[in-house]
GROMACS .gro file of C-alpha atoms in nm:
model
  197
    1UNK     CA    1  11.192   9.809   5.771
    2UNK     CA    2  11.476   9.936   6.028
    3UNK     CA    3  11.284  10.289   6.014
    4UNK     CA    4  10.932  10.094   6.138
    5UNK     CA    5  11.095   9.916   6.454
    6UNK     CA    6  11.291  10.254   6.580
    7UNK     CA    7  10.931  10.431   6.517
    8UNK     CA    8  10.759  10.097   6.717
    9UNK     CA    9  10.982  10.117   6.997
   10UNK     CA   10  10.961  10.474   7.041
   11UNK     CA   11  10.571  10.451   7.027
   12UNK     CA   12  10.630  10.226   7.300
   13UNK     CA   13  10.831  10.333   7.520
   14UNK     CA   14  10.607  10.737   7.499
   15UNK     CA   15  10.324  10.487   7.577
   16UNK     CA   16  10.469  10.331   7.879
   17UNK     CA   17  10.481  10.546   8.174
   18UNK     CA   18  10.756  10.459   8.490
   19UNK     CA   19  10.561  10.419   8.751
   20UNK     CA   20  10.713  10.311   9.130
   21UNK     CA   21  10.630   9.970   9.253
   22UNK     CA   22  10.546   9.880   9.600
   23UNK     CA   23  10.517   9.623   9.841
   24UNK     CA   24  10.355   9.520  10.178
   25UNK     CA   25  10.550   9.700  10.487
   26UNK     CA   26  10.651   9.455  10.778
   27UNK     CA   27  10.579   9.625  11.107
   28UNK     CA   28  10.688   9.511  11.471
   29UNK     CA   29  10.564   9.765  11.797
   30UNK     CA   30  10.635   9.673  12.129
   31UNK     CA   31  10.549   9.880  12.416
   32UNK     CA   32  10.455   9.843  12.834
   33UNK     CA   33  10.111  10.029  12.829
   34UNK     CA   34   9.924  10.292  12.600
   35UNK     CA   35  10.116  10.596  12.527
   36UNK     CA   36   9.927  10.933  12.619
   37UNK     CA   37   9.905  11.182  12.365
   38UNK     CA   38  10.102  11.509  12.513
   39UNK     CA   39  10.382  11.708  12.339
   40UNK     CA   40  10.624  11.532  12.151
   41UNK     CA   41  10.960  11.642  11.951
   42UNK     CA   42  11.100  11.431  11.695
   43UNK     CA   43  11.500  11.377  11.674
   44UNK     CA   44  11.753  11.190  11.580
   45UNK     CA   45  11.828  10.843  11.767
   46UNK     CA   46  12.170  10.802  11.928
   47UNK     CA   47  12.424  10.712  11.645
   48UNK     CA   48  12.187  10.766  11.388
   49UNK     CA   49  12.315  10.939  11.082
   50UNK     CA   50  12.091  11.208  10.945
   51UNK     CA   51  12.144  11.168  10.562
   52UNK     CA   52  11.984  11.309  10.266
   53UNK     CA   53  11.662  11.147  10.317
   54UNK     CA   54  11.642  11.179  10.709
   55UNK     CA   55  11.403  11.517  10.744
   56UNK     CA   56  11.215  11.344  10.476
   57UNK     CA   57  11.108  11.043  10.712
   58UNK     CA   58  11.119  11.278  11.042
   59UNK     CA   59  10.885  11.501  10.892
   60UNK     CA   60  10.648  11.159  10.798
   61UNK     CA   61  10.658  11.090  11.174
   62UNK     CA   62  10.556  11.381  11.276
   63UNK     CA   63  10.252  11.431  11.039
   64UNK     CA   64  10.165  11.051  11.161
   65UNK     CA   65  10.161  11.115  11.532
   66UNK     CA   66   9.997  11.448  11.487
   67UNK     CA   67   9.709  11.272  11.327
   68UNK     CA   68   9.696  11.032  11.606
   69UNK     CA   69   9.672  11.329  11.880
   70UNK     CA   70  10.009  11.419  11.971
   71UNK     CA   71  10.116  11.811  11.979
   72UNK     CA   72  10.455  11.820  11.765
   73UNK     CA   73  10.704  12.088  11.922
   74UNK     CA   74  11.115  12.142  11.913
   75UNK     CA   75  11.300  11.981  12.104
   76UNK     CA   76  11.407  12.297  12.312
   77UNK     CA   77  11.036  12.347  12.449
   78UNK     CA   78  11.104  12.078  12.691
   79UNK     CA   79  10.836  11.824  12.552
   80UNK     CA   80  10.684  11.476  12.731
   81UNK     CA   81  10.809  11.290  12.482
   82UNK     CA   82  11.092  11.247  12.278
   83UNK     CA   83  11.054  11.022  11.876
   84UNK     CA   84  11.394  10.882  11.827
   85UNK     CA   85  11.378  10.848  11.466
   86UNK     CA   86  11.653  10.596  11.281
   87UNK     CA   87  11.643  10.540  10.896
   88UNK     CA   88  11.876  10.271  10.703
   89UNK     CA   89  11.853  10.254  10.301
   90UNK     CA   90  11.981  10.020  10.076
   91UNK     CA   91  11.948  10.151   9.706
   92UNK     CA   92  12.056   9.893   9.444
   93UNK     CA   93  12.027  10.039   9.075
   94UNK     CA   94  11.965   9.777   8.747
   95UNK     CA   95  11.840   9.801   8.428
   96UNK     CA   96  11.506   9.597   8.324
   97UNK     CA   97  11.496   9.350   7.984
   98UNK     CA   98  11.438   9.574   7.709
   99UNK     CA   99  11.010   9.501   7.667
  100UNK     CA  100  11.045   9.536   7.288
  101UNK     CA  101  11.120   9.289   7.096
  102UNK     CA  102  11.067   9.156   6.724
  103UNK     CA  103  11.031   8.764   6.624
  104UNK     CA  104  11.182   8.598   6.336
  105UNK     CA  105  11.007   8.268   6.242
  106UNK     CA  106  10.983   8.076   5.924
  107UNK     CA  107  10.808   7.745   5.825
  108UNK     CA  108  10.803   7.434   5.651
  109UNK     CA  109  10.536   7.218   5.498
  110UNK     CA  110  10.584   6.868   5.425
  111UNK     CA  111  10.420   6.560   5.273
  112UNK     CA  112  10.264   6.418   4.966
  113UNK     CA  113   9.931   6.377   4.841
  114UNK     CA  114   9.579   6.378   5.101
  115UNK     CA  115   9.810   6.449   5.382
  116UNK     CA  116  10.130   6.663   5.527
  117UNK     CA  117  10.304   6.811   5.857
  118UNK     CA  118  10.362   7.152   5.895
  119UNK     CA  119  10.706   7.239   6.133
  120UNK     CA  120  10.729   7.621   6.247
  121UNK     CA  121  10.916   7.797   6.492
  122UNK     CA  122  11.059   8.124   6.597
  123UNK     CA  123  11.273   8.351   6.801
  124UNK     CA  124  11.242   8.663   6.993
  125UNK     CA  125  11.533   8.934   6.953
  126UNK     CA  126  11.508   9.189   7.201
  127UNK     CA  127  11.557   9.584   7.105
  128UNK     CA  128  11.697   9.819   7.295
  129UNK     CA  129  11.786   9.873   7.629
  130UNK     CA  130  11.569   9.830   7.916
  131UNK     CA  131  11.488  10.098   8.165
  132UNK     CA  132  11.753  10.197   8.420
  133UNK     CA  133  11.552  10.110   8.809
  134UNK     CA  134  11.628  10.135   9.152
  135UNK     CA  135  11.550   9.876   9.389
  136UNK     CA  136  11.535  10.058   9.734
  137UNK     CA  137  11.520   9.862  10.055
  138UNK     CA  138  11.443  10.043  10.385
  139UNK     CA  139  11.409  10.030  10.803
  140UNK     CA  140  11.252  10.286  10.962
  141UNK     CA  141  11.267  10.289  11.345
  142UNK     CA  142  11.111  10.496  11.625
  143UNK     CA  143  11.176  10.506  12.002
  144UNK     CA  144  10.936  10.707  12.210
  145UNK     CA  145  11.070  10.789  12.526
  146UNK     CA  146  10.962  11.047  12.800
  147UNK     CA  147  11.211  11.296  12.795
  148UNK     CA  148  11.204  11.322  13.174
  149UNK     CA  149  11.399  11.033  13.288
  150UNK     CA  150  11.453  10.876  12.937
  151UNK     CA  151  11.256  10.638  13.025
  152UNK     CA  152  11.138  10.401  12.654
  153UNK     CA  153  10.756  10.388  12.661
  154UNK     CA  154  10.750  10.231  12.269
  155UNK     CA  155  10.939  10.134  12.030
  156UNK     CA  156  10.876  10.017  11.668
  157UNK     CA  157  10.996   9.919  11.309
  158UNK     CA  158  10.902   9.896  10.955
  159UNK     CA  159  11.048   9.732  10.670
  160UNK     CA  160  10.984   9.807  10.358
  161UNK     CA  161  11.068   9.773   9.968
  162UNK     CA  162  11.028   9.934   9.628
  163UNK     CA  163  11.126   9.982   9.294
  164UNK     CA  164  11.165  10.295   9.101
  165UNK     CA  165  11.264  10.515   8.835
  166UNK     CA  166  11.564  10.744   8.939
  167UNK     CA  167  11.511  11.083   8.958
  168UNK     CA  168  11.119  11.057   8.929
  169UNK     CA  169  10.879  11.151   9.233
  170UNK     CA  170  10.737  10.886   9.372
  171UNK     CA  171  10.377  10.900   9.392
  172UNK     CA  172  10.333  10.820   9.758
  173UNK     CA  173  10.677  10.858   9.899
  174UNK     CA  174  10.814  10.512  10.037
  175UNK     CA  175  10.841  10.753  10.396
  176UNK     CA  176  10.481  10.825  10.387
  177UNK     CA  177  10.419  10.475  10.372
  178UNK     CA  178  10.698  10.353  10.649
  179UNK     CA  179  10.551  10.576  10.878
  180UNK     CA  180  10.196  10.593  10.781
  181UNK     CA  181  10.240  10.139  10.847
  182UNK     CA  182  10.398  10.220  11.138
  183UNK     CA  183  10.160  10.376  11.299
  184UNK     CA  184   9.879  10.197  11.234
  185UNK     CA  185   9.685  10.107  11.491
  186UNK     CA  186   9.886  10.243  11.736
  187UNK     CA  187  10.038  10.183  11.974
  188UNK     CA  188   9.999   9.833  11.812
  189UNK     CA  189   9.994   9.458  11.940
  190UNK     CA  190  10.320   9.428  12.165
  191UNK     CA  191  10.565   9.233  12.010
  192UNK     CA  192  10.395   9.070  11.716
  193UNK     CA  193  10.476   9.102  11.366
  194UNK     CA  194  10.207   9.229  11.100
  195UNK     CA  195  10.185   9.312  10.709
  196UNK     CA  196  10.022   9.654  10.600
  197UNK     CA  197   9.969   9.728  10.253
   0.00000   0.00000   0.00000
């Protein structure tokens, strides 16, 4: 019996692949006027620390305002624009209910002849340990300023959330998708709030 529930389990869990779940991404813009596509370097912002996962998201800004026109060059070429890129991560780890389980139940019949009641019930044990996760929260900001003048032309955030196996790829990194949300639309509706899935 003990050898069919370890053989069960393992079917299960071989069946079951970790997969990253996402969720809408909050995004706030706010801006004077359109922003002209011209050349455009991509930096840190003031007091921003560049961790582990900072060229990750720089390099997703760039990609998204390439695609939307702007020319992407260091910062030493003297460019129009500067993207003052700030990320801040929250990464909370926990382990999920074990999803395998077995139930114990029994029975009892009672009553005479023609006629009876019938009681059951039942518990669920669970198996196992459940998966270890990662619940990741995350801001991504950008400032666009013209470098001449440092004057702020646009400014935006997204906020986002996931949760994921650690130490797996994600299959759209949550950076892609900060970015990719942030841009949308852009330059976006000044000051308002929206949800992009």
């Amino acid at each position: 019996m003990r050898n069919v529930i370890v053989l069960a389990g393992a079917l299960l869990a071989a069946g079951c692949a970790a997969s990253t779940a996402s969720y809408p991404v909050e995004v706030t813009r706010f801006h004077v006027d359109q922003v002209a596509p011209g050349t455009i370097a991509v930096v840190a912002d003031r007091g921003a620390l560049e961790g582990s996962d900072f060229s990750g998201y720089a390099d997703a800004v760039a990609s998204a305002l390439t695609q939307r026109g702007y020319t992407v060059v260091p910062v030493d070429a003297k460019p129009t624009y500067l993207a003052r890129v700030a990320v801040r991560s929250d990464v909370h780890p926990f382990r999920e209910p074990s999803s395998f389980s077995i139930g114990l139940g029994g029975g009892t019949y009672s009553g005479g002849r023609g006629g009876g009641v019938g009681i059951g019930g039942g518990v669920g044990i669970p198996i196992g340990r459940g998966k270890l996760r990662e619940a990741v929260a995350t801001e991504l900001s950008v400032k666009i300023d013209l470098r001449a003048g440092d004057q702020g032309v646009w400014e935006g955030r997204a906020q986002g959330r996931a949760v994921r196996t650690p130490g797996r790829p994600e299959a759209i990194p949550l950076s892609a998708k900060l970015a990719g949300a942030l841009f949308t639309g852009f330059p976006g509706e000044s000051g308002r709030t929206i949800e992009v899935k």
